[in-house]
mmCIF file of C-alpha atoms in Angstrom:
data_model
loop_
_atom_site.group_PDB
_atom_site.id
_atom_site.type_symbol
_atom_site.label_atom_id
_atom_site.label_comp_id
_atom_site.label_asym_id
_atom_site.label_seq_id
_atom_site.Cartn_x
_atom_site.Cartn_y
_atom_site.Cartn_z
ATOM 1 C CA MET J 1 8.991 9.019 0.145
ATOM 2 C CA MET J 2 7.699 12.044 1.791
ATOM 3 C CA ARG J 3 5.650 14.852 0.227
ATOM 4 C CA PRO J 4 5.697 18.488 1.138
ATOM 5 C CA MET J 5 3.915 19.660 3.997
ATOM 6 C CA ARG J 6 0.637 21.288 3.581
ATOM 7 C CA LYS J 7 0.324 24.751 5.373
ATOM 8 C CA SER J 8 -1.359 24.591 8.664
ATOM 9 C CA PRO J 9 -5.254 25.113 8.801
ATOM 10 C CA PRO J 10 -6.586 27.776 10.401
ATOM 11 C CA LYS J 11 -6.265 28.020 14.057
ATOM 12 C CA ARG J 12 -8.957 28.469 16.769
ATOM 13 C CA SER J 13 -9.161 32.311 18.016
ATOM 14 C CA PRO J 14 -8.169 31.755 21.785
ATOM 15 C CA GLY J 15 -10.214 34.802 22.530
ATOM 16 C CA LYS J 16 -13.719 33.442 21.053
ATOM 17 C CA PRO J 17 -15.958 31.503 23.268
ATOM 18 C CA ARG J 18 -16.120 27.844 22.431
ATOM 19 C CA SER J 19 -20.114 27.444 23.277
ATOM 20 C CA THR J 20 -20.606 26.584 19.644
ATOM 21 C CA GLN J 21 -18.007 23.946 19.455
ATOM 22 C CA PRO J 22 -19.360 20.295 20.379
ATOM 23 C CA GLN J 23 -17.354 19.003 23.293
ATOM 24 C CA PRO J 24 -15.483 15.878 23.277
ATOM 25 C CA ARG J 25 -17.013 12.918 24.819
ATOM 26 C CA PRO J 26 -14.638 11.240 27.443
ATOM 27 C CA ALA J 27 -14.089 8.496 25.069
ATOM 28 C CA ASP J 28 -13.146 10.770 22.347
ATOM 29 C CA THR J 29 -9.453 11.240 23.320
ATOM 30 C CA ALA J 30 -6.344 10.642 21.608
ATOM 31 C CA SER J 31 -6.408 6.886 22.401
ATOM 32 C CA GLY J 32 -10.123 6.928 21.697
ATOM 33 C CA GLY J 33 -11.380 3.410 20.555
ATOM 34 C CA ALA J 34 -14.172 2.582 17.725
ATOM 35 C CA GLY J 35 -16.827 0.507 17.863
ATOM 36 C CA THR J 36 -18.838 -1.158 15.069
ATOM 37 C CA ALA J 37 -20.366 2.185 14.418
ATOM 38 C CA ALA J 38 -18.502 5.278 16.010
ATOM 39 C CA GLY J 39 -19.900 8.571 16.316
ATOM 40 C CA VAL J 40 -18.560 11.996 15.613
ATOM 41 C CA GLN J 41 -15.147 12.264 17.561
ATOM 42 C CA PHE J 42 -13.411 15.375 18.454
ATOM 43 C CA ILE J 43 -9.672 14.452 19.287
ATOM 44 C CA THR J 44 -7.161 17.176 20.938
ATOM 45 C CA VAL J 45 -3.837 16.244 19.908
ATOM 46 C CA PRO J 46 -1.349 15.643 22.483
ATOM 47 C CA ASP J 47 2.225 16.970 22.482
ATOM 48 C CA GLU J 48 3.887 13.775 22.117
ATOM 49 C CA LEU J 49 1.743 13.307 18.726
ATOM 50 C CA ALA J 50 2.835 16.979 17.048
ATOM 51 C CA GLY J 51 4.388 15.973 13.757
ATOM 52 C CA GLN J 52 2.268 13.054 12.915
ATOM 53 C CA ARG J 53 0.488 13.024 9.457
ATOM 54 C CA ILE J 54 -3.329 13.234 9.461
ATOM 55 C CA ASP J 55 -3.691 10.040 7.605
ATOM 56 C CA ASN J 56 -1.445 8.117 10.148
ATOM 57 C CA PHE J 57 -3.117 9.725 12.960
ATOM 58 C CA LEU J 58 -6.596 8.609 11.681
ATOM 59 C CA GLN J 59 -5.397 4.923 10.737
ATOM 60 C CA ALA J 60 -4.265 4.265 14.188
ATOM 61 C CA ARG J 61 -7.800 5.358 15.676
ATOM 62 C CA LEU J 62 -9.956 3.594 12.902
ATOM 63 C CA LYS J 63 -8.978 -0.077 13.617
ATOM 64 C CA GLY J 64 -10.254 -1.911 10.589
ATOM 65 C CA VAL J 65 -11.462 0.782 8.285
ATOM 66 C CA PRO J 66 -9.385 0.481 4.822
ATOM 67 C CA ARG J 67 -6.890 3.006 4.384
ATOM 68 C CA SER J 68 -8.404 3.953 1.187
ATOM 69 C CA ARG J 69 -11.435 4.593 3.313
ATOM 70 C CA VAL J 70 -9.366 6.918 5.331
ATOM 71 C CA TYR J 71 -8.114 9.095 2.232
ATOM 72 C CA ARG J 72 -11.767 9.380 0.752
ATOM 73 C CA ILE J 73 -12.968 11.129 4.192
ATOM 74 C CA LEU J 74 -10.095 13.283 4.220
ATOM 75 C CA ARG J 75 -10.485 14.063 0.409
ATOM 76 C CA LYS J 76 -14.224 14.774 0.924
ATOM 77 C CA GLY J 77 -13.941 17.162 3.756
ATOM 78 C CA GLU J 78 -15.469 14.946 6.167
ATOM 79 C CA VAL J 79 -12.195 15.163 8.628
ATOM 80 C CA ARG J 80 -11.600 18.649 9.832
ATOM 81 C CA VAL J 81 -8.768 20.218 11.863
ATOM 82 C CA ASN J 82 -9.616 23.330 13.780
ATOM 83 C CA LYS J 83 -12.616 23.350 11.607
ATOM 84 C CA GLY J 84 -10.515 23.527 8.235
ATOM 85 C CA ARG J 85 -10.198 20.697 5.524
ATOM 86 C CA VAL J 86 -6.697 19.278 5.314
ATOM 87 C CA LYS J 87 -4.779 16.898 3.047
ATOM 88 C CA ALA J 88 -3.608 13.744 3.735
ATOM 89 C CA GLU J 89 0.112 14.908 4.488
ATOM 90 C CA TYR J 90 -0.951 17.486 6.667
ATOM 91 C CA ARG J 91 1.461 17.063 9.955
ATOM 92 C CA LEU J 92 -0.451 17.564 13.146
ATOM 93 C CA GLN J 93 0.177 20.441 16.005
ATOM 94 C CA ALA J 94 -0.193 19.745 19.551
ATOM 95 C CA GLY J 95 -3.510 21.129 20.265
ATOM 96 C CA ASP J 96 -5.168 20.733 17.020
ATOM 97 C CA LEU J 97 -8.748 19.876 17.298
ATOM 98 C CA VAL J 98 -9.419 16.789 14.918
ATOM 99 C CA ARG J 99 -13.147 16.013 14.007
ATOM 100 C CA VAL J 100 -13.516 12.511 12.855
ATOM 101 C CA PRO J 101 -16.990 11.666 11.193
ATOM 102 C CA PRO J 102 -19.151 8.785 12.055
ATOM 103 C CA ILE J 103 -17.663 5.894 10.352
ATOM 104 C CA ARG J 104 -18.650 2.194 10.310
ATOM 105 C CA VAL J 105 -15.888 0.305 11.724
ATOM 106 C CA SER J 106 -15.205 -3.565 11.307
ATOM 107 C CA GLU J 107 -14.712 -5.855 13.759
ATOM 108 C CA GLU J 108 -10.564 -5.842 14.209
ATOM 109 C CA PRO J 109 -9.098 -9.218 13.213
ATOM 110 C CA PRO J 110 -6.327 -10.596 15.490
ATOM 111 C CA PRO J 111 -3.037 -8.877 15.027
ATOM 112 C CA ALA J 112 -0.995 -10.742 12.462
ATOM 113 C CA VAL J 113 2.290 -12.460 14.200
ATOM 114 C CA ALA J 114 5.424 -12.210 12.815
ATOM 115 C CA GLY J 115 6.824 -15.906 12.258
ATOM 116 C CA GLU J 116 10.215 -17.083 13.476
ATOM 117 C CA GLN J 117 11.462 -17.058 9.627
ATOM 118 C CA LEU J 118 10.680 -13.641 9.164
ATOM 119 C CA ARG J 119 11.994 -12.479 12.749
ATOM 120 C CA ARG J 120 15.463 -14.236 11.681
ATOM 121 C CA THR J 121 15.397 -12.651 8.454
ATOM 122 C CA LEU J 122 14.976 -9.052 9.617
ATOM 123 C CA GLU J 123 17.463 -9.371 12.498
ATOM 124 C CA ALA J 124 20.084 -10.377 9.949
ATOM 125 C CA ALA J 125 18.975 -7.448 7.863
ATOM 126 C CA ILE J 126 19.615 -4.737 10.847
ATOM 127 C CA LEU J 127 22.301 -2.620 9.409
ATOM 128 C CA TYR J 128 22.391 0.137 11.639
ATOM 129 C CA ASP J 129 20.995 0.706 15.074
ATOM 130 C CA LYS J 130 22.272 3.830 16.757
ATOM 131 C CA GLY J 131 21.144 7.224 18.361
ATOM 132 C CA GLY J 132 17.044 6.308 17.887
ATOM 133 C CA LEU J 133 17.519 5.321 14.083
ATOM 134 C CA LEU J 134 17.266 1.932 12.459
ATOM 135 C CA VAL J 135 18.796 0.875 9.198
ATOM 136 C CA VAL J 136 17.030 -2.234 7.574
ATOM 137 C CA ASN J 137 17.946 -4.229 4.558
ATOM 138 C CA LYS J 138 14.222 -4.752 3.519
ATOM 139 C CA PRO J 139 13.858 -7.996 1.468
ATOM 140 C CA ALA J 140 11.790 -7.956 -1.652
ATOM 141 C CA GLY J 141 8.216 -8.873 -1.509
ATOM 142 C CA LEU J 142 7.818 -7.429 2.238
ATOM 143 C CA ALA J 143 5.335 -4.296 2.344
ATOM 144 C CA VAL J 144 6.536 -1.707 4.702
ATOM 145 C CA HIS J 145 3.222 -1.450 6.561
ATOM 146 C CA GLY J 146 0.064 -3.418 6.516
ATOM 147 C CA GLY J 147 -3.257 -2.353 4.721
ATOM 148 C CA SER J 148 -4.810 -3.109 1.576
ATOM 149 C CA GLY J 149 -4.961 -6.821 2.138
ATOM 150 C CA VAL J 150 -1.701 -7.082 3.863
ATOM 151 C CA ARG J 151 -2.085 -7.862 7.372
ATOM 152 C CA LEU J 152 1.706 -7.716 8.265
ATOM 153 C CA GLY J 153 3.933 -5.251 6.985
ATOM 154 C CA LEU J 154 7.925 -4.130 8.286
ATOM 155 C CA ILE J 155 6.898 -1.929 10.581
ATOM 156 C CA GLU J 156 4.360 -4.287 12.547
ATOM 157 C CA ALA J 157 6.858 -6.883 12.309
ATOM 158 C CA LEU J 158 9.677 -4.813 14.008
ATOM 159 C CA ARG J 159 7.299 -3.405 16.684
ATOM 160 C CA GLN J 160 6.793 -6.915 17.635
ATOM 161 C CA MET J 161 10.621 -7.504 17.762
ATOM 162 C CA TYR J 162 11.315 -4.480 19.467
ATOM 163 C CA PRO J 163 8.390 -4.732 22.618
ATOM 164 C CA GLU J 164 10.764 -2.358 24.613
ATOM 165 C CA SER J 165 10.535 0.447 22.044
ATOM 166 C CA PRO J 166 7.334 2.776 22.855
ATOM 167 C CA PHE J 167 7.960 4.336 19.523
ATOM 168 C CA LEU J 168 8.642 3.097 15.733
ATOM 169 C CA GLU J 169 7.938 4.803 12.717
ATOM 170 C CA LEU J 170 8.847 4.297 9.148
ATOM 171 C CA VAL J 171 10.713 7.419 8.049
ATOM 172 C CA HIS J 172 10.087 6.974 4.130
ATOM 173 C CA ARG J 173 8.901 4.199 2.315
ATOM 174 C CA LEU J 174 10.032 1.493 -0.214
ATOM 175 C CA ASP J 175 7.770 0.144 -2.786
ATOM 176 C CA ARG J 176 6.727 -3.469 -1.972
ATOM 177 C CA ASP J 177 8.851 -5.418 -5.009
ATOM 178 C CA THR J 178 11.948 -2.994 -3.872
ATOM 179 C CA SER J 179 14.487 -4.332 -1.580
ATOM 180 C CA GLY J 180 17.103 -2.598 0.251
ATOM 181 C CA ALA J 181 17.911 0.212 2.954
ATOM 182 C CA ILE J 182 14.824 1.831 4.576
ATOM 183 C CA LEU J 183 15.072 4.127 7.480
ATOM 184 C CA VAL J 184 13.352 3.794 10.902
ATOM 185 C CA ALA J 185 13.125 6.025 13.572
ATOM 186 C CA ARG J 186 12.797 5.052 17.190
ATOM 187 C CA LYS J 187 12.478 8.298 18.527
ATOM 188 C CA ARG J 188 10.001 11.074 17.649
ATOM 189 C CA ALA J 189 12.724 13.630 17.441
ATOM 190 C CA VAL J 190 14.666 11.428 15.117
ATOM 191 C CA LEU J 191 11.640 10.968 12.754
ATOM 192 C CA LEU J 192 10.949 14.673 12.583
ATOM 193 C CA HIS J 193 14.577 15.638 12.010
ATOM 194 C CA VAL J 194 15.292 13.228 9.415
ATOM 195 C CA GLN J 195 11.965 13.720 7.428
ATOM 196 C CA SER J 196 12.474 17.382 7.411
ATOM 197 C CA THR J 197 15.893 16.980 5.653
ATOM 198 C CA LEU J 198 14.271 14.410 3.314
ATOM 199 C CA ARG J 199 11.459 17.042 2.312
ATOM 200 C CA ALA J 200 14.254 19.601 2.029
ATOM 201 C CA GLY J 201 16.233 17.350 -0.629
ATOM 202 C CA LYS J 202 19.083 16.764 1.885
ATOM 203 C CA MET J 203 18.949 13.261 2.559
ATOM 204 C CA ALA J 204 21.101 11.106 0.220
ATOM 205 C CA LYS J 205 19.450 7.795 -1.437
ATOM 206 C CA SER J 206 20.983 5.716 -4.064
ATOM 207 C CA TYR J 207 19.506 3.090 -5.735
ATOM 208 C CA LEU J 208 20.951 0.261 -8.106
ATOM 209 C CA ALA J 209 18.364 -0.855 -11.240
ATOM 210 C CA LEU J 210 18.548 -2.830 -13.949
ATOM 211 C CA ALA J 211 17.395 -0.833 -17.047
ATOM 212 C CA THR J 212 16.390 -3.027 -20.145
ATOM 213 C CA GLY J 213 17.962 -1.964 -23.526
ATOM 214 C CA LYS J 214 20.844 0.670 -23.903
ATOM 215 C CA TRP J 215 20.555 3.607 -21.871
ATOM 216 C CA PRO J 216 21.668 6.582 -23.663
ATOM 217 C CA ARG J 217 24.848 7.714 -22.585
ATOM 218 C CA ALA J 218 23.899 11.323 -22.527
ATOM 219 C CA GLN J 219 20.750 10.727 -20.295
ATOM 220 C CA LYS J 220 22.061 11.671 -16.628
ATOM 221 C CA LEU J 221 19.236 13.565 -15.576
ATOM 222 C CA VAL J 222 15.365 13.012 -15.744
ATOM 223 C CA GLU J 223 12.955 15.717 -15.140
ATOM 224 C CA ALA J 224 9.671 14.514 -16.013
ATOM 225 C CA PRO J 225 6.371 15.610 -13.865
ATOM 226 C CA LEU J 226 4.572 12.680 -12.751
ATOM 227 C CA ARG J 227 1.043 12.249 -11.951
ATOM 228 C CA LYS J 228 -1.121 9.189 -9.860
ATOM 229 C CA ASN J 229 -3.726 7.409 -11.613
ATOM 230 C CA THR J 230 -5.648 4.929 -9.804
ATOM 231 C CA LEU J 231 -7.458 2.434 -12.389
ATOM 232 C CA LYS J 232 -11.010 0.703 -11.999
ATOM 233 C CA SER J 233 -9.427 -2.382 -10.793
ATOM 234 C CA GLY J 234 -8.228 -0.268 -7.685
ATOM 235 C CA GLU J 235 -4.185 -0.682 -9.057
ATOM 236 C CA ARG J 236 -2.217 2.373 -8.825
ATOM 237 C CA MET J 237 -0.290 3.730 -11.628
ATOM 238 C CA VAL J 238 2.017 6.671 -12.445
ATOM 239 C CA VAL J 239 2.242 8.460 -15.505
ATOM 240 C CA VAL J 240 4.262 11.268 -16.945
ATOM 241 C CA ASP J 241 2.139 14.262 -17.278
ATOM 242 C CA GLY J 242 2.778 17.927 -17.698
ATOM 243 C CA GLU J 243 0.189 18.651 -14.872
ATOM 244 C CA GLY J 244 1.912 16.274 -12.356
ATOM 245 C CA LYS J 245 4.025 17.041 -9.510
ATOM 246 C CA PRO J 246 7.777 18.269 -10.620
ATOM 247 C CA SER J 247 9.878 15.162 -10.360
ATOM 248 C CA THR J 248 13.746 14.742 -10.670
ATOM 249 C CA THR J 249 16.023 11.793 -11.127
ATOM 250 C CA ARG J 250 19.863 11.460 -11.524
ATOM 251 C CA PHE J 251 21.035 8.395 -13.498
ATOM 252 C CA GLN J 252 24.376 7.035 -13.790
ATOM 253 C CA VAL J 253 25.678 3.982 -16.104
ATOM 254 C CA GLU J 254 27.327 1.447 -13.920
ATOM 255 C CA GLU J 255 27.829 -1.500 -16.227
ATOM 256 C CA ARG J 256 26.459 -2.358 -19.775
ATOM 257 C CA PHE J 257 25.000 -6.036 -20.823
ATOM 258 C CA SER J 258 23.721 -7.206 -23.993
ATOM 259 C CA GLY J 259 20.130 -5.934 -23.840
ATOM 260 C CA ALA J 260 20.478 -4.257 -20.501
ATOM 261 C CA THR J 261 22.239 -1.447 -18.324
ATOM 262 C CA LEU J 262 22.961 -1.575 -14.700
ATOM 263 C CA MET J 263 22.330 2.077 -13.484
ATOM 264 C CA ARG J 264 22.585 3.863 -10.174
ATOM 265 C CA ALA J 265 19.526 6.169 -9.809
ATOM 266 C CA GLU J 266 19.698 8.980 -7.010
ATOM 267 C CA PRO J 267 16.007 10.422 -6.938
ATOM 268 C CA VAL J 268 16.160 14.157 -6.096
ATOM 269 C CA THR J 269 12.534 14.153 -5.468
ATOM 270 C CA GLY J 270 10.433 11.366 -3.906
ATOM 271 C CA ARG J 271 7.478 10.559 -6.049
ATOM 272 C CA THR J 272 5.772 7.210 -6.018
ATOM 273 C CA HIS J 273 7.344 4.929 -8.333
ATOM 274 C CA GLN J 274 9.720 7.690 -9.339
ATOM 275 C CA ILE J 275 12.729 5.847 -10.466
ATOM 276 C CA ARG J 276 10.493 3.251 -12.321
ATOM 277 C CA VAL J 277 8.386 5.359 -14.307
ATOM 278 C CA HIS J 278 11.401 7.944 -15.346
ATOM 279 C CA ALA J 279 13.272 4.609 -16.397
ATOM 280 C CA GLN J 280 10.165 3.601 -18.581
ATOM 281 C CA PHE J 281 9.972 7.506 -19.800
ATOM 282 C CA VAL J 282 13.338 7.092 -21.310
ATOM 283 C CA GLY J 283 12.640 3.838 -23.173
ATOM 284 C CA CYS J 284 14.673 1.587 -20.908
ATOM 285 C CA PRO J 285 11.871 0.093 -18.115
ATOM 286 C CA LEU J 286 13.410 -1.725 -15.369
ATOM 287 C CA ALA J 287 13.830 -5.523 -15.735
ATOM 288 C CA GLY J 288 11.007 -7.499 -13.746
ATOM 289 C CA ASP J 289 8.667 -4.642 -13.084
ATOM 290 C CA ALA J 290 5.409 -6.235 -13.840
ATOM 291 C CA LYS J 291 3.636 -2.633 -13.700
ATOM 292 C CA TYR J 292 5.689 -0.675 -16.427
ATOM 293 C CA THR J 293 7.613 -3.251 -18.434
ATOM 294 C CA PRO J 294 6.036 -5.055 -21.326
ATOM 295 C CA ASP J 295 5.558 -8.799 -20.296
ATOM 296 C CA ALA J 296 7.676 -9.966 -23.249
ATOM 297 C CA VAL J 297 10.555 -8.119 -22.087
ATOM 298 C CA ASN J 298 10.275 -9.511 -18.544
ATOM 299 C CA ALA J 299 9.975 -13.216 -19.870
ATOM 300 C CA SER J 300 13.532 -12.877 -21.616
ATOM 301 C CA PHE J 301 14.885 -11.738 -18.166
ATOM 302 C CA ARG J 302 13.186 -14.668 -16.375
ATOM 303 C CA GLU J 303 15.142 -16.794 -18.802
ATOM 304 C CA VAL J 304 18.428 -15.579 -16.826
ATOM 305 C CA GLY J 305 16.775 -16.122 -13.364
ATOM 306 C CA LEU J 306 15.164 -12.862 -12.683
ATOM 307 C CA LYS J 307 12.046 -13.435 -10.782
ATOM 308 C CA ARG J 308 11.522 -9.932 -8.999
ATOM 309 C CA LEU J 309 11.875 -6.155 -10.019
ATOM 310 C CA PHE J 310 15.448 -5.481 -10.139
ATOM 311 C CA LEU J 311 15.470 -2.352 -8.000
ATOM 312 C CA HIS J 312 17.776 -1.929 -4.660
ATOM 313 C CA SER J 313 18.139 0.950 -2.328
ATOM 314 C CA ALA J 314 21.862 0.239 -2.040
ATOM 315 C CA ALA J 315 22.565 3.443 0.301
ATOM 316 C CA VAL J 316 20.838 6.016 2.273
ATOM 317 C CA GLY J 317 22.841 9.020 4.269
ATOM 318 C CA CYS J 318 21.283 11.297 6.691
ATOM 319 C CA THR J 319 22.253 13.376 9.938
ATOM 320 C CA LEU J 320 20.877 12.756 13.585
ATOM 321 C CA PRO J 321 19.672 15.638 15.725
ATOM 322 C CA ASP J 322 22.840 15.692 17.300
ATOM 323 C CA GLY J 323 24.953 16.307 14.509
ATOM 324 C CA THR J 324 26.183 12.515 13.610
ATOM 325 C CA ARG J 325 26.470 11.531 10.118
ATOM 326 C CA VAL J 326 24.992 8.456 9.089
ATOM 327 C CA HIS J 327 25.829 6.671 5.787
ATOM 328 C CA VAL J 328 24.715 2.804 5.337
ATOM 329 C CA GLU J 329 24.981 0.723 2.319
ATOM 330 C CA ALA J 330 22.944 -2.221 1.974
ATOM 331 C CA PRO J 331 24.647 -5.221 -0.202
ATOM 332 C CA LEU J 332 23.028 -6.529 -3.547
ATOM 333 C CA PRO J 333 20.961 -9.527 -2.625
ATOM 334 C CA SER J 334 22.308 -12.573 -3.980
ATOM 335 C CA GLU J 335 19.496 -13.571 -6.396
ATOM 336 C CA LEU J 336 20.227 -10.102 -8.077
ATOM 337 C CA VAL J 337 23.929 -10.863 -8.276
ATOM 338 C CA ALA J 338 23.244 -14.274 -9.865
ATOM 339 C CA VAL J 339 21.241 -12.286 -12.335
ATOM 340 C CA LEU J 340 24.349 -9.794 -13.274
ATOM 341 C CA ASP J 341 26.810 -12.766 -13.426
ATOM 342 C CA ARG J 342 24.561 -14.680 -16.064
ATOM 343 C CA LEU J 343 24.496 -11.339 -18.160
ATOM 344 C CA ARG J 344 28.087 -10.990 -17.936
#
């Protein structure tokens, strides 16, 4: 889920001399490597990387540096673009000059290899592959990308499966425990186009979620601002807070059970854990949610066979740059269908 773009930092004035600006060393190019202790790098963004987020740009060049460290140097202003501070969501423009501070880089471990079983699972999970767009029915438990202790995620596995594709990038994200349809671009033009519709709120996304308890009949729209919290343990939590970012989710009752309600959720905005926290805010947290649902409640659903978060990206829809309309549905996983059958 993407956040709105930040406005561009101040550009260099083409009329001013550049004698005061440290010049890039030969190694400080867009493909610049990093040793165990890299010095300051000044990297000029090439045309083909225009539109990439600065955090992803840095992550690709600072191999072995934890993602949390990348965000920290961005927050502290150690990274500069055209001499200005930027946020993690800033999208680079061709010709931007990026200053990367000295940072100690650990030796890069050998890349994790997608096993045969994962490859077969993902091959069977390809729902759409046309016009530079992949739609994958992501299994629950698979992170969308590596990092934070995860060596292999969906995007890394797909890049190994499609070695002939020079470009493969996530259009948006799903939580690790969420299953279902996720978009992956095989062309940069497709990535930029679909992400622009996503930020404009024009991309259709529909989820199936099992809410605990009896969902209020009148509660069809939740508008509650969300704010991220990071606990001392490093765990990321999201709370409803008046100073948070505006967040809206549409909810529709699909089926009622004793002690649970199957809901269709359509996020209007795309905040982290949005559906999960909005359901909790209503008083009906999602079944199997270890982060936002009480353990005692989850224990009762384990008795009917629920061993994971019941949240599934059921359908996605967008348009491609040539105007082609795409609508793809991802079937509910068999283990979730079995839970519903036991509840009926």
